[in-house]
XYZ file of C-alpha atoms in Angstrom:
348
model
C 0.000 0.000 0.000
C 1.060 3.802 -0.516
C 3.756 5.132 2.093
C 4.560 8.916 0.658
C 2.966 12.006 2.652
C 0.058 12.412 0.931
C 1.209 16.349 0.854
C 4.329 17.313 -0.118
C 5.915 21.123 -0.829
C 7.581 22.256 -3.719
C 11.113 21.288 -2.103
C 9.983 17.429 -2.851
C 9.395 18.090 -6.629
C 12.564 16.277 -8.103
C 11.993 12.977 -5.374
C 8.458 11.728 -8.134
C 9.107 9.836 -10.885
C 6.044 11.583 -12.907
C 4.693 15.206 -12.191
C 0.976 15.199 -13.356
C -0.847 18.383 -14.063
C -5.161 18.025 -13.207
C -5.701 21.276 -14.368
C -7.681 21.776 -17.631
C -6.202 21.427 -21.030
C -6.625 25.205 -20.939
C -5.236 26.094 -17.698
C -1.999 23.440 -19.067
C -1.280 24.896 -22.168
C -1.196 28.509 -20.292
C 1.744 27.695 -18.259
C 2.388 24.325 -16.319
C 5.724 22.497 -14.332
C 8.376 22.178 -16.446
C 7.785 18.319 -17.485
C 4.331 17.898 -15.847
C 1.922 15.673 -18.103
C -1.288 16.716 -18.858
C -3.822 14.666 -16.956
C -6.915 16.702 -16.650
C -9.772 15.620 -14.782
C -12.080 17.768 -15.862
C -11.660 19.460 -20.014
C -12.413 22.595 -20.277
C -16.100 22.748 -20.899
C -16.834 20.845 -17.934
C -14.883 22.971 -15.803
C -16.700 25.875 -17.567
C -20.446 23.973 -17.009
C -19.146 22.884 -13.198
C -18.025 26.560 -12.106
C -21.361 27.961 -13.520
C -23.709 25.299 -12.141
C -21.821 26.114 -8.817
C -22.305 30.173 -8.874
C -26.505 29.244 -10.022
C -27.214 26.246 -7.820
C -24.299 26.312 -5.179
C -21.663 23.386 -4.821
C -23.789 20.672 -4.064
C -25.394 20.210 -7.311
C -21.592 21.599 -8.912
C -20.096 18.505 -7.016
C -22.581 16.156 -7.906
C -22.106 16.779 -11.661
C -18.314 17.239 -11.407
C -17.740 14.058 -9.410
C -19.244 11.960 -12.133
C -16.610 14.192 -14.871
C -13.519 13.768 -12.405
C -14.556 9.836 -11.760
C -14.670 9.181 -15.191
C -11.556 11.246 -16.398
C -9.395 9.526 -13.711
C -10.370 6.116 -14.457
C -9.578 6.692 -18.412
C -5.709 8.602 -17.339
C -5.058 5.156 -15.559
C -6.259 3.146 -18.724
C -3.986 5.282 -21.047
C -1.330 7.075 -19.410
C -0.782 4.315 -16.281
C -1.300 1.234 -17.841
C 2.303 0.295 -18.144
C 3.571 2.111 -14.812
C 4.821 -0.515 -12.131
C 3.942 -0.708 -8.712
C 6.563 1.481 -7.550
C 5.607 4.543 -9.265
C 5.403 7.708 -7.781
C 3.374 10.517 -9.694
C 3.092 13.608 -7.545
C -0.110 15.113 -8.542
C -1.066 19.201 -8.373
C -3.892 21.514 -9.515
C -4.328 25.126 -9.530
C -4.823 25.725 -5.628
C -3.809 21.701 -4.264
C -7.440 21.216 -3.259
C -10.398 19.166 -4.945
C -8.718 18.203 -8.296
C -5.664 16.752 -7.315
C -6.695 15.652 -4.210
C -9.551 13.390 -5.600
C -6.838 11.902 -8.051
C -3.944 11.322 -5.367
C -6.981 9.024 -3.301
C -7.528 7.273 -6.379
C -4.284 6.545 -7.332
C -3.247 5.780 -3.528
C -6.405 3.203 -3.289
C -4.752 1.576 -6.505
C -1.293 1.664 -4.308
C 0.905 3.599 -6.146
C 3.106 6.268 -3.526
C 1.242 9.048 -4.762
C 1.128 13.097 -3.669
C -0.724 15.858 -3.656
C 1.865 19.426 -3.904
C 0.539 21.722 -1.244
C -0.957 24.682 -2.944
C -0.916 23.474 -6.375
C 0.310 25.431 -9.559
C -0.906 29.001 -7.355
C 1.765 28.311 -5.051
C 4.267 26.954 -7.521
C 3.673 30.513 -9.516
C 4.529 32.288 -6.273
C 8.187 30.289 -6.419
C 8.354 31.258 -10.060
C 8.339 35.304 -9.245
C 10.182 34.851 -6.183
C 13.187 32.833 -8.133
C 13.049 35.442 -11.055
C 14.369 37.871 -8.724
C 16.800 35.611 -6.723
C 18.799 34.033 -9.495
C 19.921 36.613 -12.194
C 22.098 38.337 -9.469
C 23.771 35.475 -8.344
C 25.334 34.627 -11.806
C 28.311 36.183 -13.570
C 27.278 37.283 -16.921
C 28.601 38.109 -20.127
C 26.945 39.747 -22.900
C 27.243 38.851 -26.784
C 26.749 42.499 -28.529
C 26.863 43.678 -32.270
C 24.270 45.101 -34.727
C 21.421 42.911 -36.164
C 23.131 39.987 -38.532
C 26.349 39.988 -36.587
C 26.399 36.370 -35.809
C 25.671 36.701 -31.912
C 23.012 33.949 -32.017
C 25.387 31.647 -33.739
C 28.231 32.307 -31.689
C 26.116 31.799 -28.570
C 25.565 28.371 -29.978
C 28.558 27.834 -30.942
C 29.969 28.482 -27.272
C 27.741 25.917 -25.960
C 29.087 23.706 -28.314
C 32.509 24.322 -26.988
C 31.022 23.793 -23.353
C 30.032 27.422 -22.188
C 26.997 28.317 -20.095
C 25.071 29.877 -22.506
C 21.325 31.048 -21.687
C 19.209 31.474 -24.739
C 16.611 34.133 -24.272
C 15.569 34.211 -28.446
C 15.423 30.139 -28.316
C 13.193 30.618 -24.815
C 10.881 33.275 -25.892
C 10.735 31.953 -29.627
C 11.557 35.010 -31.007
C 14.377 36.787 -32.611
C 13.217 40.246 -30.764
C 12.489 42.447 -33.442
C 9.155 43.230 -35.684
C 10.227 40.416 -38.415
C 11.810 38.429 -35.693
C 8.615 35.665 -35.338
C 9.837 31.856 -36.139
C 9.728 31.022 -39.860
C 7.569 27.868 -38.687
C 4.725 29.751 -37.641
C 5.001 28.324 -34.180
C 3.752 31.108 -31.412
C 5.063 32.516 -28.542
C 4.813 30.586 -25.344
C 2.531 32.920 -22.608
C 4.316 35.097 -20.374
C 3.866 32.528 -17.503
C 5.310 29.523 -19.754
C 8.541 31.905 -20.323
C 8.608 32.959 -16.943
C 8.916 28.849 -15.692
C 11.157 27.756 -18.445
C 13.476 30.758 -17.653
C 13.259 29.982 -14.219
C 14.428 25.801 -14.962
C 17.251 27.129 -17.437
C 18.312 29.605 -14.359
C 18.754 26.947 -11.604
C 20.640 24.296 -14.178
C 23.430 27.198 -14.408
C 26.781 26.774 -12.365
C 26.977 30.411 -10.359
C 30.915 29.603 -10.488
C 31.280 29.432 -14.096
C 30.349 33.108 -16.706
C 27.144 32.512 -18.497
C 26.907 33.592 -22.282
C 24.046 35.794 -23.569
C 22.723 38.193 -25.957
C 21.823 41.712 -25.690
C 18.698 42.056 -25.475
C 15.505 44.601 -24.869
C 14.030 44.186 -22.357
C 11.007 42.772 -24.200
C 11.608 40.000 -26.746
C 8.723 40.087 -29.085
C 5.551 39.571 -26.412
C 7.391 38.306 -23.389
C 9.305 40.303 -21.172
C 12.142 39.353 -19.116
C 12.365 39.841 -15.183
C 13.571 43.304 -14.481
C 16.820 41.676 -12.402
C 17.864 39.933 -15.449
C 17.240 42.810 -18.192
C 19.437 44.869 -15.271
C 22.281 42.324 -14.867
C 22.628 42.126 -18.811
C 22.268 45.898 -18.797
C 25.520 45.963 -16.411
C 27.571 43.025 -17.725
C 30.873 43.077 -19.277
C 30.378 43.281 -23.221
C 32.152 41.564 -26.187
C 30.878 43.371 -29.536
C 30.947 42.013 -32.574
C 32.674 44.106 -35.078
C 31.375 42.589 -38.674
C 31.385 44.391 -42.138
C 28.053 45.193 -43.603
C 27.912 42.899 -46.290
C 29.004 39.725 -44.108
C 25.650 41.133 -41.816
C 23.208 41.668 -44.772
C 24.193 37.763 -46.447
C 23.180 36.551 -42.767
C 20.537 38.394 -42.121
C 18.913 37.307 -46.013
C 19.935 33.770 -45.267
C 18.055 33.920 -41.847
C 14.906 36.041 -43.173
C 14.512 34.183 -46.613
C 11.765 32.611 -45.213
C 9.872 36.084 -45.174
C 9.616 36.114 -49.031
C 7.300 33.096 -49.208
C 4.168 35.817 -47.913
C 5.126 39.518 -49.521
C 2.116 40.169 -48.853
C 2.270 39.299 -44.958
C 5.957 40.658 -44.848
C 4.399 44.020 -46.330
C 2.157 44.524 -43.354
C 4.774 43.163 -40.600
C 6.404 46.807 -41.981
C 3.765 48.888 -41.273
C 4.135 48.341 -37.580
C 6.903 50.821 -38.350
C 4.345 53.753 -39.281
C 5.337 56.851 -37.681
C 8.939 55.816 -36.885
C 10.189 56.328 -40.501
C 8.799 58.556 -43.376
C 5.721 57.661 -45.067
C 7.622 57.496 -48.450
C 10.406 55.728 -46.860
C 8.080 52.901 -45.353
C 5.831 52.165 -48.837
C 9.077 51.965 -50.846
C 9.935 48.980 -48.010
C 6.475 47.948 -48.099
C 7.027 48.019 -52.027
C 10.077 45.955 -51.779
C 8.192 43.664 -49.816
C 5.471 42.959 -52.370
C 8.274 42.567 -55.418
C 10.615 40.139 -53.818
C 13.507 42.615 -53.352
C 14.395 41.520 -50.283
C 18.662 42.240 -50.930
C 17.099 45.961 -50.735
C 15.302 45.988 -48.432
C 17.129 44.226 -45.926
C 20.135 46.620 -46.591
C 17.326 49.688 -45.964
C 16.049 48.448 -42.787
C 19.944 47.334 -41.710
C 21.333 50.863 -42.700
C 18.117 53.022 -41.780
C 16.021 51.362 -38.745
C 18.014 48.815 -36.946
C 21.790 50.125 -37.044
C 20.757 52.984 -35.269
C 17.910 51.688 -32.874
C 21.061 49.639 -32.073
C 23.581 52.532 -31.145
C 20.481 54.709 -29.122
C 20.539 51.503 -26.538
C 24.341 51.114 -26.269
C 24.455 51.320 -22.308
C 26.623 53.784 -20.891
C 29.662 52.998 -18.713
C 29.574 49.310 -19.920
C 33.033 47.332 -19.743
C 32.965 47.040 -23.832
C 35.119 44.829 -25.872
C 35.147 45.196 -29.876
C 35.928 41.550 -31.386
C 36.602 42.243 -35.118
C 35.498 39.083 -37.192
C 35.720 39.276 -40.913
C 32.810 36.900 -41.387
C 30.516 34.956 -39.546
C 31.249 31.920 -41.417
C 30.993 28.377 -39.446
C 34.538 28.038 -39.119
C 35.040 31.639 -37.568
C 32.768 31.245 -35.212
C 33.741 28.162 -33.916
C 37.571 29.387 -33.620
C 35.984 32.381 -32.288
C 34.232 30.143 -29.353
C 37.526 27.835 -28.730
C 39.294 31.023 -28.306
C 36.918 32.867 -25.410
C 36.478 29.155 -23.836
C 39.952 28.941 -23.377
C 39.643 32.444 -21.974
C 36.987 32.514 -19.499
C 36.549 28.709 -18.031
């Protein structure tokens, strides 16, 4: 028969073999635990027809109906997602406050006699963790910051550091987004929430080594939707800087081999460009717009390098920055990765 507490806090997470989230598909796809299953017991329309039925009839009748839901949803997670999980499993099991949700499932999973848990105040409490480690963990770590003007190789380098065995974070690869207006990824794939970045920038966080530097880009402090924790956007503000010196044409054949994928639509990539009404002259935006809509991209790229982006760059140079310039004559494979062995060998 079960032996775990039937409550555990959020200090116990790591000690279950399986996380399981009870929320609603809804609630899940919001923001959840970083590696937490999906095991609703209740979709989202019956959690919508339960909470109303509660506010017009109180919680009897709301229990009633939901019991039969949460019975039935249980019983078909053990069929599908359980059936092959031994007798010494141990799922630890949470919903959005740790109360009727999770706690129905633990007793049914603990009357099966699996070692399962309920986490004491559910996803609400581990939310509160979330904010509280935002602000803890950026100041403890020793940064430094990847700088240069837009096509100057900084993602690639970053990579290529980790590839060398540097503590890189990647902020673009978290939020899904290269951080500027045609900066969305070229599979169409959204932005997580601003919850889902907050908990996957909190797991990256803890898995770095506060001895060692960590590797990032500059960045705003809002990368497309998201926006990072003000302690981080302040630490990268302050950080030691290595920028990328690169010549313009090395920076516009990157940036068209990166943004190719914007040609497909020049319709779509026409009105991504009008988010930059009022920032440039009208004639100056419906030649880009113009561009857009013929294919031109060579020009237009070079345009929005030379015009909009080169100098957005040099307003938010930080003042009274430790700066480095790292002159690279391309940002070919092979320079970067000599490039990466180099500042390895430099900085352990």
């Amino acid at each position: 028969m079960a032996h775990a507490p039937a409550i555990v806090t959020l200090d116990a997470l790591h000690a279950f073999d399986t996380v399981l989230d009870a929320r609603s598909p809804a609630e899940y796809a919001q923001d959840h635990i970083p590696g937490a299953v999906s095991a609703p017991v209740l979709s989202d329309d019956e959690r919508r027809i339960v909470g109303t039925l509660y506010k017009q009839r109180g919680p009897f009748e709301a229990r009633r109906l939901g019991g039969v839901w949460v019975a039935r949803n249980i019983a078909q997670h053990v069929q599908r997602l359980m059936a092959d999980k031994p007798a010494a499993w141990r799922p630890l099991v949470y919903c959005w406050r740790g109360g009727q949700r999770s706690g129905a499932f633990v007793l049914w999973l603990r009357q099966i006699g699996w070692a399962a848990a309920q986490l004491q105040g559910g996803y609400k409490a581990y939310r509160r963790w979330v904010v509280q480690q935002l602000d803890a963990l950026p100041p403890r770590l020793t940064w430094r910051v990847l700088a240069g003007p837009t096509g100057s190789g900084k993602t690639r380098l970053l990579h290529a550091l980790a590839q060398q065995g540097a503590q890189v974070l990647d902020l673009e690869g978290l939020a899904h987004h290269r951080g500027s207006i045609l900066g969305a990824w070229p599979d169409g794939q959204p932005q997580p929430s601003q919850k889902a970045f907050d908990s996957a920038l909190v797991d990256a966080l803890r898995r770095l080594d506060p001895t060692r530097p960590v590797w990032v880009e500059a960045e705003s402090r809002k990368i497309g939707t998201v926006q990072l924790p003000a302690t981080l956007a302040d630490a990268i503000q302050r950080a030691p800087r290595v920028e990328l010196e690169v010549p313009f044409a090395a920076r516009l054949a990157l940036v068209r081999q990166d943004y190719a994928w914007l040609g497909r639509d020049p319709e779509a990539l026409a009105q991504r460009l009008a988010a930059l009404r009022g920032l440039h002259p009208n004639d100056t935006l419906q030649r880009w717009q113009q561009w857009a809509r013929q294919g031109r991209l060579d020009e237009l790229f070079a345009e929005l390098m030379a015009l909009h982006y080169d100098p957005l760059y040099r307003r938010a140079l930080p003042r009274g920055v430790a700066t480095t310039v790292w002159p690279l004559p391309d940002v070919t494979p092979a320079t970067l990765q000599a490039t990466a062995c180099a500042w390895v060998a430099a900085h352990p």
